[in-house]
Amino acid sequence: MHSSAYLIVATAFALLACSQQPSESSTSSVSRSAAPVSQTAPPAPFPETFEAGTKGAYEEADEPLGTGPWHFQDALIGSSPQDRKSGAHAARIRNQGRISMRFDAAAGVQRITISAAAYGTDGPSTWELWLSRDGGRTYTRTGAPIVTSGPALVPHVFAGVATQPIRLEIRKTSGPKNRLNIDDIILETATGSAVATGTGVTGGYFENRSNSQPTHPTPDPGKQSSTSPSPKSPSSQDRNNNNLALGNPSGATSDPNNATNYLLVHPEFTIGYNANRGIPTWVSWHIGRADLGQAPRQNNFRPDAALPRQFYQVTPASYARSGFDKGHNCPSGDRTANLDANSATFLMTNMVPQAPHNNQQTWAHLEEYGRSQVQRGQEIYVVMGSYGRGGTGANGFASTLDQGRVTVPARIWKIMVILPEGSNDLQRLSTIPNVRVLAIDTPNDNSINPDWQQYLTSVDKIEAATGLDLLSALPRETQARLQKLVDSGRAQ
């Protein structure tokens, strides 16, 4: 699943800073009042390219842009040769400035993409995307802080579905020495580019869908249809949407108040996270040939900075001397196309306490089997999770780790929907006869049989055990048919 974005910038002193830093002069040094700006022309759809802006000073002010009025704090619209931009203009933020929408985007935003680069020869800057659910009264950070360095504009994608209007703010959080360029903020809906719905509108949150999933076939623009299909390229498709293509099993949302069912989107996988258990309820991802390469295993287990700050941060130390492995949901081996993708699988939000024999034998063999199918020309949609409480590791039985903050699950399950590589996957799942649905449900026990085929089951039985709605994006008839299947465990 990949790209979509918002931009909110703020401005503080202008001509004084420009006199000290001549290279920062812009095409205009006119200062503006901080009062909201009224627009004479109707707002244009996103992307916001900053081409309509003329704000050349850092002082705090509103600025009328193509998509609507934006507020700038310690920020301006730059057009100098040192500004990294896709057209003539880009936003430039210094110190701990910010830019923010003075209006709401209409409901239905599914993806936000924001492009960022370092200004001139400046060093790295850290910035964050914040979303307002109440018409700009309060904001909540979404996703992890982003570190931007180098002169190339790099797009950053935030995925989900906003069922009500939202507005965004971009906050530069690193210090005063380095400046940041922001350009081409893209907000996309299922039907095209987002547009303004007005100012002062309250409500709305950035959440992923559950029962509102489309039940009609959805083309995948990243796939190529031909008699000999090419592997999907992570750079040419929306990997975030691919990772959640079969549905949101628990209706997780990115509302931080939803601590037991929090939606966490990474380019490499999507998570329904339970902060009270310290582990994911489920993790969903897609595997194609483009995901498999030569990148070595990174082993950099670490906390996930994308979690809301009020959630407890599970660390590698939470598992120390417990007798349980830090068991991947999305395996390291499924993300070897590059170092960044492999590194993402070592975030602690992707881990569960897993009995060593379960992890290193039974599940390792299952994961290798899946990748062997991909190498044979298949692609796989995977959902994995766990349920229950209490497992038996190398040190015996345990219900929790880290003073009760991390639950040891009793059962660990996985669903693999395997089909020949191609295009229009949701449609093909309803029509082609050779779709396989491989479902596994194992005890989290060190005495487990290393042969994963001993634990084959159906999606229906996993749903009954977990209470989740699996494969919910498929048409009801297709969903019911596939969920009854019990695979043989052998390649067709």
PDB file of C-alpha atoms in Angstrom, residues 289-389:
ATOM      1  CA  ARG A 289       8.190 -11.718  -6.258  1.00  0.00           C
ATOM      2  CA  ALA A 290       9.140  -8.036  -5.946  1.00  0.00           C
ATOM      3  CA  ASP A 291       9.180  -8.429  -2.141  1.00  0.00           C
ATOM      4  CA  LEU A 292      11.871 -11.121  -2.236  1.00  0.00           C
ATOM      5  CA  GLY A 293      15.497 -10.146  -2.803  1.00  0.00           C
ATOM      6  CA  GLN A 294      18.937 -10.375  -1.269  1.00  0.00           C
ATOM      7  CA  ALA A 295      18.700  -7.945   1.665  1.00  0.00           C
ATOM      8  CA  PRO A 296      20.251  -9.550   4.771  1.00  0.00           C
ATOM      9  CA  ARG A 297      18.373 -10.040   8.018  1.00  0.00           C
ATOM     10  CA  GLN A 298      18.733  -6.831  10.074  1.00  0.00           C
ATOM     11  CA  ASN A 299      17.975  -8.136  13.612  1.00  0.00           C
ATOM     12  CA  ASN A 300      17.370  -4.554  14.826  1.00  0.00           C
ATOM     13  CA  PHE A 301      14.489  -5.272  17.215  1.00  0.00           C
ATOM     14  CA  ARG A 302      13.157  -1.944  18.522  1.00  0.00           C
ATOM     15  CA  PRO A 303      10.049  -0.111  19.791  1.00  0.00           C
ATOM     16  CA  ASP A 304       7.619   1.257  17.209  1.00  0.00           C
ATOM     17  CA  ALA A 305       7.700   5.070  17.179  1.00  0.00           C
ATOM     18  CA  ALA A 306       4.441   5.142  15.205  1.00  0.00           C
ATOM     19  CA  LEU A 307       2.413   4.156  18.282  1.00  0.00           C
ATOM     20  CA  PRO A 308       0.575   6.947  20.092  1.00  0.00           C
ATOM     21  CA  ARG A 309       2.692   8.330  22.891  1.00  0.00           C
ATOM     22  CA  GLN A 310       0.284   7.236  25.615  1.00  0.00           C
ATOM     23  CA  PHE A 311       0.639   3.544  24.645  1.00  0.00           C
ATOM     24  CA  TYR A 312       3.156   1.429  26.526  1.00  0.00           C
ATOM     25  CA  GLN A 313       6.229   0.815  24.371  1.00  0.00           C
ATOM     26  CA  VAL A 314       7.185  -2.848  24.271  1.00  0.00           C
ATOM     27  CA  THR A 315      10.965  -3.224  23.872  1.00  0.00           C
ATOM     28  CA  PRO A 316      13.289  -6.198  23.272  1.00  0.00           C
ATOM     29  CA  ALA A 317      13.967  -6.154  27.028  1.00  0.00           C
ATOM     30  CA  SER A 318      10.291  -7.059  27.586  1.00  0.00           C
ATOM     31  CA  TYR A 319      11.124 -10.566  26.300  1.00  0.00           C
ATOM     32  CA  ALA A 320      14.519 -10.955  28.010  1.00  0.00           C
ATOM     33  CA  ARG A 321      15.069 -14.310  29.780  1.00  0.00           C
ATOM     34  CA  SER A 322      11.395 -15.170  29.341  1.00  0.00           C
ATOM     35  CA  GLY A 323      11.856 -18.454  27.487  1.00  0.00           C
ATOM     36  CA  PHE A 324       9.860 -17.089  24.547  1.00  0.00           C
ATOM     37  CA  ASP A 325      11.135 -15.898  21.174  1.00  0.00           C
ATOM     38  CA  LYS A 326      10.322 -12.487  19.749  1.00  0.00           C
ATOM     39  CA  GLY A 327       8.129 -14.130  17.126  1.00  0.00           C
ATOM     40  CA  HIS A 328       7.508 -12.206  13.894  1.00  0.00           C
ATOM     41  CA  ASN A 329       4.042 -11.969  12.451  1.00  0.00           C
ATOM     42  CA  CYS A 330       5.228 -10.610   9.073  1.00  0.00           C
ATOM     43  CA  PRO A 331       8.499 -12.558   8.733  1.00  0.00           C
ATOM     44  CA  SER A 332      11.870 -11.035   7.979  1.00  0.00           C
ATOM     45  CA  GLY A 333      12.140 -13.418   5.029  1.00  0.00           C
ATOM     46  CA  ASP A 334       9.001 -12.001   3.396  1.00  0.00           C
ATOM     47  CA  ARG A 335      10.621  -8.555   3.141  1.00  0.00           C
ATOM     48  CA  THR A 336      14.083  -8.935   1.600  1.00  0.00           C
ATOM     49  CA  ALA A 337      13.747  -6.543  -1.357  1.00  0.00           C
ATOM     50  CA  ASN A 338      15.754  -3.877   0.484  1.00  0.00           C
ATOM     51  CA  LEU A 339      17.222  -3.094   3.892  1.00  0.00           C
ATOM     52  CA  ASP A 340      14.451  -0.692   4.952  1.00  0.00           C
ATOM     53  CA  ALA A 341      11.720  -3.244   4.262  1.00  0.00           C
ATOM     54  CA  ASN A 342      13.561  -5.941   6.194  1.00  0.00           C
ATOM     55  CA  SER A 343      14.284  -3.579   9.070  1.00  0.00           C
ATOM     56  CA  ALA A 344      10.581  -2.739   9.435  1.00  0.00           C
ATOM     57  CA  THR A 345       9.768  -6.344  10.297  1.00  0.00           C
ATOM     58  CA  PHE A 346      11.802  -5.986  13.517  1.00  0.00           C
ATOM     59  CA  LEU A 347       9.445  -3.402  15.040  1.00  0.00           C
ATOM     60  CA  MET A 348       8.135  -4.768  18.327  1.00  0.00           C
ATOM     61  CA  THR A 349       4.519  -4.162  17.258  1.00  0.00           C
ATOM     62  CA  ASN A 350       5.091  -7.021  14.769  1.00  0.00           C
ATOM     63  CA  MET A 351       6.073  -9.479  17.554  1.00  0.00           C
ATOM     64  CA  VAL A 352       4.343 -11.979  19.840  1.00  0.00           C
ATOM     65  CA  PRO A 353       5.893 -14.141  22.582  1.00  0.00           C
ATOM     66  CA  GLN A 354       6.292 -17.431  20.701  1.00  0.00           C
ATOM     67  CA  ALA A 355       7.503 -20.787  22.015  1.00  0.00           C
ATOM     68  CA  PRO A 356      10.967 -21.404  20.481  1.00  0.00           C
ATOM     69  CA  HIS A 357      10.066 -24.711  18.778  1.00  0.00           C
ATOM     70  CA  ASN A 358       6.849 -23.174  17.461  1.00  0.00           C
ATOM     71  CA  ASN A 359       8.765 -20.230  16.004  1.00  0.00           C
ATOM     72  CA  GLN A 360      11.977 -21.879  14.801  1.00  0.00           C
ATOM     73  CA  GLN A 361      10.527 -25.112  13.456  1.00  0.00           C
ATOM     74  CA  THR A 362       6.806 -25.254  12.671  1.00  0.00           C
ATOM     75  CA  TRP A 363       6.322 -21.644  11.638  1.00  0.00           C
ATOM     76  CA  ALA A 364       9.727 -21.349   9.967  1.00  0.00           C
ATOM     77  CA  HIS A 365       8.806 -24.300   7.728  1.00  0.00           C
ATOM     78  CA  LEU A 366       5.415 -22.747   6.909  1.00  0.00           C
ATOM     79  CA  GLU A 367       7.008 -19.404   6.017  1.00  0.00           C
ATOM     80  CA  GLU A 368       9.562 -21.093   3.761  1.00  0.00           C
ATOM     81  CA  TYR A 369       6.751 -22.991   2.047  1.00  0.00           C
ATOM     82  CA  GLY A 370       4.906 -19.740   1.320  1.00  0.00           C
ATOM     83  CA  ARG A 371       7.961 -18.087  -0.205  1.00  0.00           C
ATOM     84  CA  SER A 372       8.598 -21.169  -2.342  1.00  0.00           C
ATOM     85  CA  GLN A 373       5.105 -20.756  -3.801  1.00  0.00           C
ATOM     86  CA  VAL A 374       5.867 -17.119  -4.659  1.00  0.00           C
ATOM     87  CA  GLN A 375       9.054 -18.186  -6.438  1.00  0.00           C
ATOM     88  CA  ARG A 376       6.915 -20.565  -8.506  1.00  0.00           C
ATOM     89  CA  GLY A 377       4.805 -17.676  -9.823  1.00  0.00           C
ATOM     90  CA  GLN A 378       2.158 -17.351  -7.129  1.00  0.00           C
ATOM     91  CA  GLU A 379       1.280 -14.330  -5.008  1.00  0.00           C
ATOM     92  CA  ILE A 380      -0.071 -14.535  -1.467  1.00  0.00           C
ATOM     93  CA  TYR A 381      -2.312 -12.412   0.736  1.00  0.00           C
ATOM     94  CA  VAL A 382      -1.523 -13.202   4.373  1.00  0.00           C
ATOM     95  CA  VAL A 383      -3.275 -12.476   7.659  1.00  0.00           C
ATOM     96  CA  MET A 384      -1.694 -13.737  10.870  1.00  0.00           C
ATOM     97  CA  GLY A 385      -2.678 -13.339  14.493  1.00  0.00           C
ATOM     98  CA  SER A 386      -3.006 -14.899  17.911  1.00  0.00           C
ATOM     99  CA  TYR A 387      -5.613 -15.337  20.615  1.00  0.00           C
ATOM    100  CA  GLY A 388      -6.100 -16.665  24.108  1.00  0.00           C
ATOM    101  CA  ARG A 389      -3.784 -16.306  27.087  1.00  0.00           C
TER     102      ARG A 389
END
